[in-house]
Amino acid sequence: MDPVKTPHRHARPRGLGLLLGAALDRVVPDPPRGHPVALFGIAAARLEQCVYRPSRARGAAFTALAVAPVAALGVLGERAPRPALRAALTAAATWAVVGGDMLGREAERIADALEAGDIDEARRRLPHLCGRDPHALDEKGIARATVESVAENTSDAVVAPLLWGGLLGLPGLLGYRAVNTLDAMIGHRSARYERFGWASARLDDVANWAPARLTALLATAAAPLVSGDPRRAARIRARYGHRHPSPNAGHCEAAFAGALDLRLGGANSYAGRVEHRPELGEGRRPEVSDIRRAVRLARAVNTAAAATAALLAELPTSRRPAPRRRPRRAHQRKA
């Protein structure tokens, strides 16, 4: 009797697609126009104009209306009839929502400018990474902002979409990126978005809780690649990770600080508003050379996150019990 094959409709195309998409992120640059995430942002901005009111209820409705169609599109993709097509759709979606290579390139361009003594160019490029006011920052201030942005955005831009993709496939990939984009658009504290953006900000916190802690774990394990000590990184993360005002960012920044033996945190200026962040770590303040070390660490985390997501995608197949064979009837048995 031929062995009965166990079906695996989603798992292996999903894992393969995640790995291919992560590889594409390293070699295929984002288009200057028409990027899917940018198009979603344009559509969300138009929807905001239609439903905006300074209330949490309106903000929650806006978040649901913006995210639900994107997640539904992912569900349709998961139902594609051919495994090769599902793998291709997953790879394309992963490339679209993962931003690890862009994050590394932007940080390296800031390092290039600072190493060349062109602080004005470094200030011009810093807003591509974070929302801080760059005009009052000196060389070390820009270096600190860049390292902190690399640490935090490694979770938001890479680990989180890969993790949700490994767990939920296309709906996880697309749904997470929609949630994170809305948080970037309306999740900050301002007169306009204090109430309207509350739901998007809280949903983003929930979506990033596990990815931030996975980022910290992977950064701790990868510390030797940047001449760091995993034990120190784990200790710094445990001691300082919860001190950040964000429930997630502090774990990533503290783990990077420990792995790189740096001290992050301090006063940050956002459009004239100054926030005093607690210090994370016990090392020296970041210098220009630490930007490239942070990028190397982030790329190691990115690679490990892609492998982890692919393994998670295989779990449904490995956990599915083997089918039971039917017993032969008496007249079917051989003499």
mmCIF file of C-alpha atoms in Angstrom:
data_model
loop_
_atom_site.group_PDB
_atom_site.id
_atom_site.type_symbol
_atom_site.label_atom_id
_atom_site.label_comp_id
_atom_site.label_asym_id
_atom_site.label_seq_id
_atom_site.Cartn_x
_atom_site.Cartn_y
_atom_site.Cartn_z
ATOM 1 C CA MET A 1 0.000 0.000 0.000
ATOM 2 C CA ASP A 2 1.313 3.472 -0.895
ATOM 3 C CA PRO A 3 1.920 5.712 2.122
ATOM 4 C CA VAL A 4 -0.666 8.433 2.631
ATOM 5 C CA LYS A 5 0.911 11.882 2.199
ATOM 6 C CA THR A 6 0.285 14.548 4.800
ATOM 7 C CA PRO A 7 -1.096 17.735 3.263
ATOM 8 C CA HIS A 8 0.837 20.949 3.836
ATOM 9 C CA ARG A 9 -1.155 23.597 2.051
ATOM 10 C CA HIS A 10 0.436 26.701 3.573
ATOM 11 C CA ALA A 11 3.551 25.947 5.578
ATOM 12 C CA ARG A 12 6.310 25.245 3.081
ATOM 13 C CA PRO A 13 5.346 27.853 0.439
ATOM 14 C CA ARG A 14 5.113 30.349 3.298
ATOM 15 C CA GLY A 15 8.574 29.591 4.681
ATOM 16 C CA LEU A 16 10.166 29.614 1.242
ATOM 17 C CA GLY A 17 8.452 32.871 0.366
ATOM 18 C CA LEU A 18 9.667 34.547 3.566
ATOM 19 C CA LEU A 19 13.267 33.545 2.867
ATOM 20 C CA LEU A 20 13.070 34.676 -0.762
ATOM 21 C CA GLY A 21 11.471 37.979 0.202
ATOM 22 C CA ALA A 22 14.101 38.663 2.850
ATOM 23 C CA ALA A 23 16.812 37.955 0.269
ATOM 24 C CA LEU A 24 15.111 40.263 -2.248
ATOM 25 C CA ASP A 25 15.132 43.051 0.331
ATOM 26 C CA ARG A 26 18.929 42.902 0.292
ATOM 27 C CA VAL A 27 19.321 43.107 -3.508
ATOM 28 C CA VAL A 28 16.234 44.895 -4.909
ATOM 29 C CA PRO A 29 16.007 48.561 -3.841
ATOM 30 C CA ASP A 30 12.684 50.220 -3.160
ATOM 31 C CA PRO A 31 11.238 52.113 -6.143
ATOM 32 C CA PRO A 32 11.344 55.916 -5.838
ATOM 33 C CA ARG A 33 7.609 56.038 -6.554
ATOM 34 C CA GLY A 34 4.713 53.665 -6.268
ATOM 35 C CA HIS A 35 5.954 51.565 -3.346
ATOM 36 C CA PRO A 36 3.021 49.526 -1.955
ATOM 37 C CA VAL A 37 3.492 50.862 1.576
ATOM 38 C CA ALA A 38 3.530 54.444 0.289
ATOM 39 C CA LEU A 39 0.350 53.791 -1.709
ATOM 40 C CA PHE A 40 -1.307 52.439 1.411
ATOM 41 C CA GLY A 41 -0.257 55.580 3.270
ATOM 42 C CA ILE A 42 -1.854 57.763 0.596
ATOM 43 C CA ALA A 43 -5.098 55.787 0.771
ATOM 44 C CA ALA A 44 -5.094 55.928 4.583
ATOM 45 C CA ALA A 45 -4.565 59.694 4.532
ATOM 46 C CA ARG A 46 -7.577 60.110 2.257
ATOM 47 C CA LEU A 47 -9.669 57.901 4.520
ATOM 48 C CA GLU A 48 -8.586 59.993 7.500
ATOM 49 C CA GLN A 49 -9.906 63.132 5.821
ATOM 50 C CA CYS A 50 -13.323 61.471 5.546
ATOM 51 C CA VAL A 51 -13.679 60.086 9.075
ATOM 52 C CA TYR A 52 -11.529 62.315 11.292
ATOM 53 C CA ARG A 53 -12.939 63.541 14.574
ATOM 54 C CA PRO A 54 -10.888 64.211 17.725
ATOM 55 C CA SER A 55 -12.250 61.116 19.476
ATOM 56 C CA ARG A 56 -10.959 57.647 20.328
ATOM 57 C CA ALA A 57 -14.046 56.014 18.844
ATOM 58 C CA ARG A 58 -13.478 57.632 15.463
ATOM 59 C CA GLY A 59 -9.805 56.730 15.618
ATOM 60 C CA ALA A 60 -10.631 53.084 16.365
ATOM 61 C CA ALA A 61 -13.093 52.992 13.465
ATOM 62 C CA PHE A 62 -10.491 54.515 11.165
ATOM 63 C CA THR A 63 -7.903 51.928 12.226
ATOM 64 C CA ALA A 64 -10.311 49.047 11.599
ATOM 65 C CA LEU A 65 -11.390 50.408 8.203
ATOM 66 C CA ALA A 66 -7.779 50.879 7.115
ATOM 67 C CA VAL A 67 -6.377 47.545 8.325
ATOM 68 C CA ALA A 68 -9.231 45.139 7.545
ATOM 69 C CA PRO A 69 -9.085 45.360 3.715
ATOM 70 C CA VAL A 70 -5.313 44.834 3.729
ATOM 71 C CA ALA A 71 -5.585 41.763 5.969
ATOM 72 C CA ALA A 72 -8.434 40.444 3.807
ATOM 73 C CA LEU A 73 -6.214 40.784 0.743
ATOM 74 C CA GLY A 74 -3.671 38.632 2.549
ATOM 75 C CA VAL A 75 -6.310 35.983 3.269
ATOM 76 C CA LEU A 76 -7.139 35.820 -0.434
ATOM 77 C CA GLY A 77 -3.466 35.383 -1.248
ATOM 78 C CA GLU A 78 -3.182 32.509 1.235
ATOM 79 C CA ARG A 79 -5.955 30.733 -0.680
ATOM 80 C CA ALA A 80 -4.092 30.778 -3.990
ATOM 81 C CA PRO A 81 -4.453 27.293 -5.532
ATOM 82 C CA ARG A 82 -0.817 26.560 -6.368
ATOM 83 C CA PRO A 83 2.054 26.332 -3.865
ATOM 84 C CA ALA A 84 4.418 28.124 -6.250
ATOM 85 C CA LEU A 85 2.002 31.032 -6.535
ATOM 86 C CA ARG A 86 1.589 31.252 -2.753
ATOM 87 C CA ALA A 87 5.373 31.253 -2.349
ATOM 88 C CA ALA A 88 5.726 33.998 -4.974
ATOM 89 C CA LEU A 89 3.021 36.139 -3.359
ATOM 90 C CA THR A 90 4.633 35.702 0.061
ATOM 91 C CA ALA A 91 8.049 36.642 -1.345
ATOM 92 C CA ALA A 92 6.643 39.759 -3.017
ATOM 93 C CA ALA A 93 4.778 40.803 0.134
ATOM 94 C CA THR A 94 7.849 40.194 2.300
ATOM 95 C CA TRP A 95 9.992 42.343 0.007
ATOM 96 C CA ALA A 96 7.348 45.096 0.150
ATOM 97 C CA VAL A 97 6.910 45.201 3.935
ATOM 98 C CA VAL A 98 10.459 44.470 5.165
ATOM 99 C CA GLY A 99 12.755 47.494 5.277
ATOM 100 C CA GLY A 100 16.026 46.166 6.623
ATOM 101 C CA ASP A 101 18.214 47.056 3.679
ATOM 102 C CA MET A 102 16.833 50.584 3.421
ATOM 103 C CA LEU A 103 17.427 51.057 7.158
ATOM 104 C CA GLY A 104 21.038 49.921 6.849
ATOM 105 C CA ARG A 105 21.708 52.027 3.745
ATOM 106 C CA GLU A 106 20.336 55.199 5.331
ATOM 107 C CA ALA A 107 22.416 54.681 8.458
ATOM 108 C CA GLU A 108 25.541 54.053 6.387
ATOM 109 C CA ARG A 109 24.941 57.223 4.366
ATOM 110 C CA ILE A 110 24.837 59.206 7.594
ATOM 111 C CA ALA A 111 28.087 57.514 8.632
ATOM 112 C CA ASP A 112 29.602 58.404 5.224
ATOM 113 C CA ALA A 113 28.685 62.058 5.686
ATOM 114 C CA LEU A 114 30.036 62.255 9.233
ATOM 115 C CA GLU A 115 33.267 60.502 8.273
ATOM 116 C CA ALA A 116 33.710 63.030 5.470
ATOM 117 C CA GLY A 117 33.162 65.918 7.903
ATOM 118 C CA ASP A 118 29.891 66.950 6.208
ATOM 119 C CA ILE A 119 27.647 67.370 9.236
ATOM 120 C CA ASP A 120 25.077 69.345 7.228
ATOM 121 C CA GLU A 121 24.518 66.341 4.954
ATOM 122 C CA ALA A 122 24.227 64.067 7.975
ATOM 123 C CA ARG A 123 21.616 66.396 9.463
ATOM 124 C CA ARG A 124 19.737 66.423 6.168
ATOM 125 C CA ARG A 125 19.611 62.619 6.057
ATOM 126 C CA LEU A 126 18.718 61.974 9.712
ATOM 127 C CA PRO A 127 14.952 62.622 9.238
ATOM 128 C CA HIS A 128 14.905 59.601 6.898
ATOM 129 C CA LEU A 129 15.461 57.492 10.023
ATOM 130 C CA CYS A 130 13.719 59.280 12.885
ATOM 131 C CA GLY A 131 11.612 62.285 13.789
ATOM 132 C CA ARG A 132 14.163 64.152 15.893
ATOM 133 C CA ASP A 133 15.122 67.724 15.127
ATOM 134 C CA PRO A 134 18.642 67.347 13.650
ATOM 135 C CA HIS A 135 19.629 71.016 13.565
ATOM 136 C CA ALA A 136 20.814 71.227 17.164
ATOM 137 C CA LEU A 137 22.670 67.893 17.087
ATOM 138 C CA ASP A 138 26.438 67.670 16.876
ATOM 139 C CA GLU A 139 28.373 64.696 15.483
ATOM 140 C CA LYS A 140 27.936 62.536 18.583
ATOM 141 C CA GLY A 141 24.282 63.477 18.872
ATOM 142 C CA ILE A 142 23.648 62.345 15.317
ATOM 143 C CA ALA A 143 25.585 59.139 15.973
ATOM 144 C CA ARG A 144 23.454 58.378 19.035
ATOM 145 C CA ALA A 145 20.206 59.105 17.193
ATOM 146 C CA THR A 146 21.267 56.846 14.325
ATOM 147 C CA VAL A 147 22.272 53.917 16.541
ATOM 148 C CA GLU A 148 19.042 54.184 18.536
ATOM 149 C CA SER A 149 16.968 54.339 15.347
ATOM 150 C CA VAL A 150 18.727 51.289 13.915
ATOM 151 C CA ALA A 151 18.036 49.358 17.133
ATOM 152 C CA GLU A 152 14.349 50.269 17.353
ATOM 153 C CA ASN A 153 13.572 50.020 13.632
ATOM 154 C CA THR A 154 15.249 46.645 13.292
ATOM 155 C CA SER A 155 12.281 45.348 15.260
ATOM 156 C CA ASP A 156 9.602 47.457 13.554
ATOM 157 C CA ALA A 157 10.883 47.173 9.985
ATOM 158 C CA VAL A 158 12.251 43.628 9.901
ATOM 159 C CA VAL A 159 11.705 41.304 12.843
ATOM 160 C CA ALA A 160 8.034 42.130 13.426
ATOM 161 C CA PRO A 161 6.773 41.619 9.846
ATOM 162 C CA LEU A 162 8.843 38.437 9.499
ATOM 163 C CA LEU A 163 7.551 37.054 12.798
ATOM 164 C CA TRP A 164 3.921 37.759 11.940
ATOM 165 C CA GLY A 165 4.502 36.391 8.462
ATOM 166 C CA GLY A 166 5.880 33.174 9.904
ATOM 167 C CA LEU A 167 2.893 32.820 12.226
ATOM 168 C CA LEU A 168 0.045 34.003 9.993
ATOM 169 C CA GLY A 169 1.408 34.170 6.450
ATOM 170 C CA LEU A 170 0.253 36.916 4.102
ATOM 171 C CA PRO A 171 -2.411 38.325 6.463
ATOM 172 C CA GLY A 172 0.270 38.690 9.128
ATOM 173 C CA LEU A 173 2.741 40.368 6.786
ATOM 174 C CA LEU A 174 0.292 42.840 5.279
ATOM 175 C CA GLY A 175 -1.773 43.424 8.403
ATOM 176 C CA TYR A 176 1.269 44.193 10.538
ATOM 177 C CA ARG A 177 2.683 46.648 8.031
ATOM 178 C CA ALA A 178 -0.671 48.428 7.838
ATOM 179 C CA VAL A 179 -0.809 48.725 11.645
ATOM 180 C CA ASN A 180 2.771 49.977 11.877
ATOM 181 C CA THR A 181 2.253 52.504 9.067
ATOM 182 C CA LEU A 182 -0.819 53.920 10.781
ATOM 183 C CA ASP A 183 1.141 54.284 14.009
ATOM 184 C CA ALA A 184 3.814 56.255 12.146
ATOM 185 C CA MET A 185 1.132 58.468 10.607
ATOM 186 C CA ILE A 186 -1.172 59.195 13.541
ATOM 187 C CA GLY A 187 0.205 57.346 16.584
ATOM 188 C CA HIS A 188 2.280 60.240 17.937
ATOM 189 C CA ARG A 189 1.179 62.692 20.590
ATOM 190 C CA SER A 190 -0.040 65.965 19.142
ATOM 191 C CA ALA A 191 -3.079 68.193 19.403
ATOM 192 C CA ARG A 192 -4.627 66.519 16.354
ATOM 193 C CA TYR A 193 -3.832 62.888 17.140
ATOM 194 C CA GLU A 194 -3.846 62.711 20.953
ATOM 195 C CA ARG A 195 -7.247 60.994 20.869
ATOM 196 C CA PHE A 196 -7.720 60.022 17.218
ATOM 197 C CA GLY A 197 -4.405 58.164 17.070
ATOM 198 C CA TRP A 198 -4.825 56.332 20.385
ATOM 199 C CA ALA A 199 -6.166 53.078 18.899
ATOM 200 C CA SER A 200 -3.467 52.863 16.226
ATOM 201 C CA ALA A 201 -0.718 53.485 18.777
ATOM 202 C CA ARG A 202 -2.042 50.882 21.227
ATOM 203 C CA LEU A 203 -2.560 48.290 18.473
ATOM 204 C CA ASP A 204 1.012 48.859 17.306
ATOM 205 C CA ASP A 205 2.247 48.345 20.877
ATOM 206 C CA VAL A 206 0.454 45.005 21.026
ATOM 207 C CA ALA A 207 1.702 43.925 17.587
ATOM 208 C CA ASN A 208 5.306 44.739 18.502
ATOM 209 C CA TRP A 209 5.413 43.225 22.005
ATOM 210 C CA ALA A 210 6.743 39.802 20.973
ATOM 211 C CA PRO A 211 8.900 41.047 18.041
ATOM 212 C CA ALA A 212 10.717 43.566 20.247
ATOM 213 C CA ARG A 213 11.657 40.873 22.719
ATOM 214 C CA LEU A 214 12.731 38.528 19.937
ATOM 215 C CA THR A 215 14.881 41.355 18.528
ATOM 216 C CA ALA A 216 16.538 41.789 21.912
ATOM 217 C CA LEU A 217 17.175 38.049 22.172
ATOM 218 C CA LEU A 218 18.697 37.839 18.680
ATOM 219 C CA ALA A 219 20.839 40.943 19.243
ATOM 220 C CA THR A 220 22.132 39.421 22.470
ATOM 221 C CA ALA A 221 23.043 36.183 20.705
ATOM 222 C CA ALA A 222 24.750 38.085 17.852
ATOM 223 C CA ALA A 223 26.868 40.284 20.151
ATOM 224 C CA PRO A 224 30.145 38.432 19.394
ATOM 225 C CA LEU A 225 29.855 39.515 15.739
ATOM 226 C CA VAL A 226 30.501 43.113 16.873
ATOM 227 C CA SER A 227 33.085 42.180 19.529
ATOM 228 C CA GLY A 228 30.426 42.178 22.206
ATOM 229 C CA ASP A 229 29.612 39.917 25.126
ATOM 230 C CA PRO A 230 26.219 38.116 25.091
ATOM 231 C CA ARG A 231 26.181 37.940 28.887
ATOM 232 C CA ARG A 232 26.679 41.689 29.169
ATOM 233 C CA ALA A 233 24.007 42.313 26.536
ATOM 234 C CA ALA A 234 21.535 40.100 28.407
ATOM 235 C CA ARG A 235 22.330 41.819 31.704
ATOM 236 C CA ILE A 236 21.950 45.323 30.260
ATOM 237 C CA ARG A 237 18.683 44.410 28.573
ATOM 238 C CA ALA A 238 17.285 42.926 31.804
ATOM 239 C CA ARG A 239 18.377 45.940 33.865
ATOM 240 C CA TYR A 240 17.436 48.780 31.523
ATOM 241 C CA GLY A 241 14.948 47.487 28.939
ATOM 242 C CA HIS A 242 11.839 48.358 30.962
ATOM 243 C CA ARG A 243 12.955 51.930 31.725
ATOM 244 C CA HIS A 244 12.099 53.290 28.274
ATOM 245 C CA PRO A 245 8.702 55.058 27.981
ATOM 246 C CA SER A 246 7.820 52.681 25.125
ATOM 247 C CA PRO A 247 6.837 49.166 26.226
ATOM 248 C CA ASN A 248 8.869 47.741 23.342
ATOM 249 C CA ALA A 249 11.614 50.054 22.086
ATOM 250 C CA GLY A 250 13.567 49.966 25.339
ATOM 251 C CA HIS A 251 14.212 46.229 25.066
ATOM 252 C CA CYS A 252 15.700 46.616 21.577
ATOM 253 C CA GLU A 253 17.805 49.667 22.446
ATOM 254 C CA ALA A 254 19.060 48.180 25.712
ATOM 255 C CA ALA A 255 20.084 44.933 24.002
ATOM 256 C CA PHE A 256 21.935 46.871 21.282
ATOM 257 C CA ALA A 257 23.561 49.064 23.938
ATOM 258 C CA GLY A 258 24.773 45.987 25.800
ATOM 259 C CA ALA A 259 25.969 44.199 22.663
ATOM 260 C CA LEU A 260 27.852 47.294 21.444
ATOM 261 C CA ASP A 261 28.984 48.312 24.972
ATOM 262 C CA LEU A 262 27.409 51.756 24.634
ATOM 263 C CA ARG A 263 25.168 54.039 26.661
ATOM 264 C CA LEU A 264 22.082 55.249 24.826
ATOM 265 C CA GLY A 265 19.257 57.586 25.826
ATOM 266 C CA GLY A 266 19.161 61.194 26.965
ATOM 267 C CA ALA A 267 17.369 64.335 25.828
ATOM 268 C CA ASN A 268 15.623 64.209 22.428
ATOM 269 C CA SER A 269 14.119 67.195 20.611
ATOM 270 C CA TYR A 270 11.020 66.776 18.432
ATOM 271 C CA ALA A 271 9.924 69.950 16.622
ATOM 272 C CA GLY A 272 10.787 72.105 19.623
ATOM 273 C CA ARG A 273 9.436 69.632 22.205
ATOM 274 C CA VAL A 274 12.158 68.074 24.384
ATOM 275 C CA GLU A 275 11.768 64.601 25.873
ATOM 276 C CA HIS A 276 14.179 63.287 28.482
ATOM 277 C CA ARG A 277 14.713 59.562 27.972
ATOM 278 C CA PRO A 278 16.399 57.382 30.620
ATOM 279 C CA GLU A 279 19.921 56.236 29.896
ATOM 280 C CA LEU A 280 20.245 52.639 28.701
ATOM 281 C CA GLY A 281 23.545 50.843 29.142
ATOM 282 C CA GLU A 282 26.792 51.378 31.012
ATOM 283 C CA GLY A 283 29.339 51.942 28.235
ATOM 284 C CA ARG A 284 30.552 55.063 26.474
ATOM 285 C CA ARG A 285 28.489 57.410 24.337
ATOM 286 C CA PRO A 286 28.142 56.410 20.647
ATOM 287 C CA GLU A 287 30.649 57.682 18.129
ATOM 288 C CA VAL A 288 30.562 57.741 14.347
ATOM 289 C CA SER A 289 32.281 54.356 14.045
ATOM 290 C CA ASP A 290 29.516 52.783 16.128
ATOM 291 C CA ILE A 291 26.967 53.426 13.386
ATOM 292 C CA ARG A 292 28.536 50.772 11.152
ATOM 293 C CA ARG A 293 28.810 48.378 14.105
ATOM 294 C CA ALA A 294 25.106 48.856 14.795
ATOM 295 C CA VAL A 295 24.295 48.163 11.138
ATOM 296 C CA ARG A 296 26.353 44.937 11.215
ATOM 297 C CA LEU A 297 24.519 43.839 14.331
ATOM 298 C CA ALA A 298 21.155 44.703 12.783
ATOM 299 C CA ARG A 299 21.914 42.703 9.639
ATOM 300 C CA ALA A 300 22.845 39.676 11.728
ATOM 301 C CA VAL A 301 19.535 40.033 13.572
ATOM 302 C CA ASN A 302 17.699 40.343 10.244
ATOM 303 C CA THR A 303 19.190 37.100 8.960
ATOM 304 C CA ALA A 304 18.375 35.244 12.162
ATOM 305 C CA ALA A 305 14.828 36.632 12.139
ATOM 306 C CA ALA A 306 14.248 35.378 8.578
ATOM 307 C CA ALA A 307 15.429 31.902 9.559
ATOM 308 C CA THR A 308 13.242 31.970 12.679
ATOM 309 C CA ALA A 309 10.183 33.010 10.673
ATOM 310 C CA ALA A 310 10.762 30.241 8.130
ATOM 311 C CA LEU A 311 10.999 27.699 10.950
ATOM 312 C CA LEU A 312 7.783 29.001 12.486
ATOM 313 C CA ALA A 313 6.086 28.603 9.123
ATOM 314 C CA GLU A 314 6.944 24.888 9.207
ATOM 315 C CA LEU A 315 5.377 24.271 12.621
ATOM 316 C CA PRO A 316 1.850 23.475 11.355
ATOM 317 C CA THR A 317 3.260 20.678 9.181
ATOM 318 C CA SER A 318 5.481 19.208 11.872
ATOM 319 C CA ARG A 319 2.720 19.239 14.481
ATOM 320 C CA ARG A 320 0.022 17.704 12.316
ATOM 321 C CA PRO A 321 -0.533 14.085 13.417
ATOM 322 C CA ALA A 322 0.125 11.371 10.887
ATOM 323 C CA PRO A 323 -3.032 9.929 9.312
ATOM 324 C CA ARG A 324 -4.207 6.582 10.585
ATOM 325 C CA ARG A 325 -4.308 3.722 8.100
ATOM 326 C CA ARG A 326 -7.500 1.860 7.553
ATOM 327 C CA PRO A 327 -7.328 -1.808 8.610
ATOM 328 C CA ARG A 328 -7.701 -4.261 5.764
ATOM 329 C CA ARG A 329 -10.771 -6.355 5.630
ATOM 330 C CA ALA A 330 -10.462 -10.118 6.039
ATOM 331 C CA HIS A 331 -10.932 -10.910 2.366
ATOM 332 C CA GLN A 332 -8.172 -8.401 1.423
ATOM 333 C CA ARG A 333 -5.492 -10.114 3.501
ATOM 334 C CA LYS A 334 -2.955 -12.201 1.717
ATOM 335 C CA ALA A 335 -3.001 -15.958 2.292
#
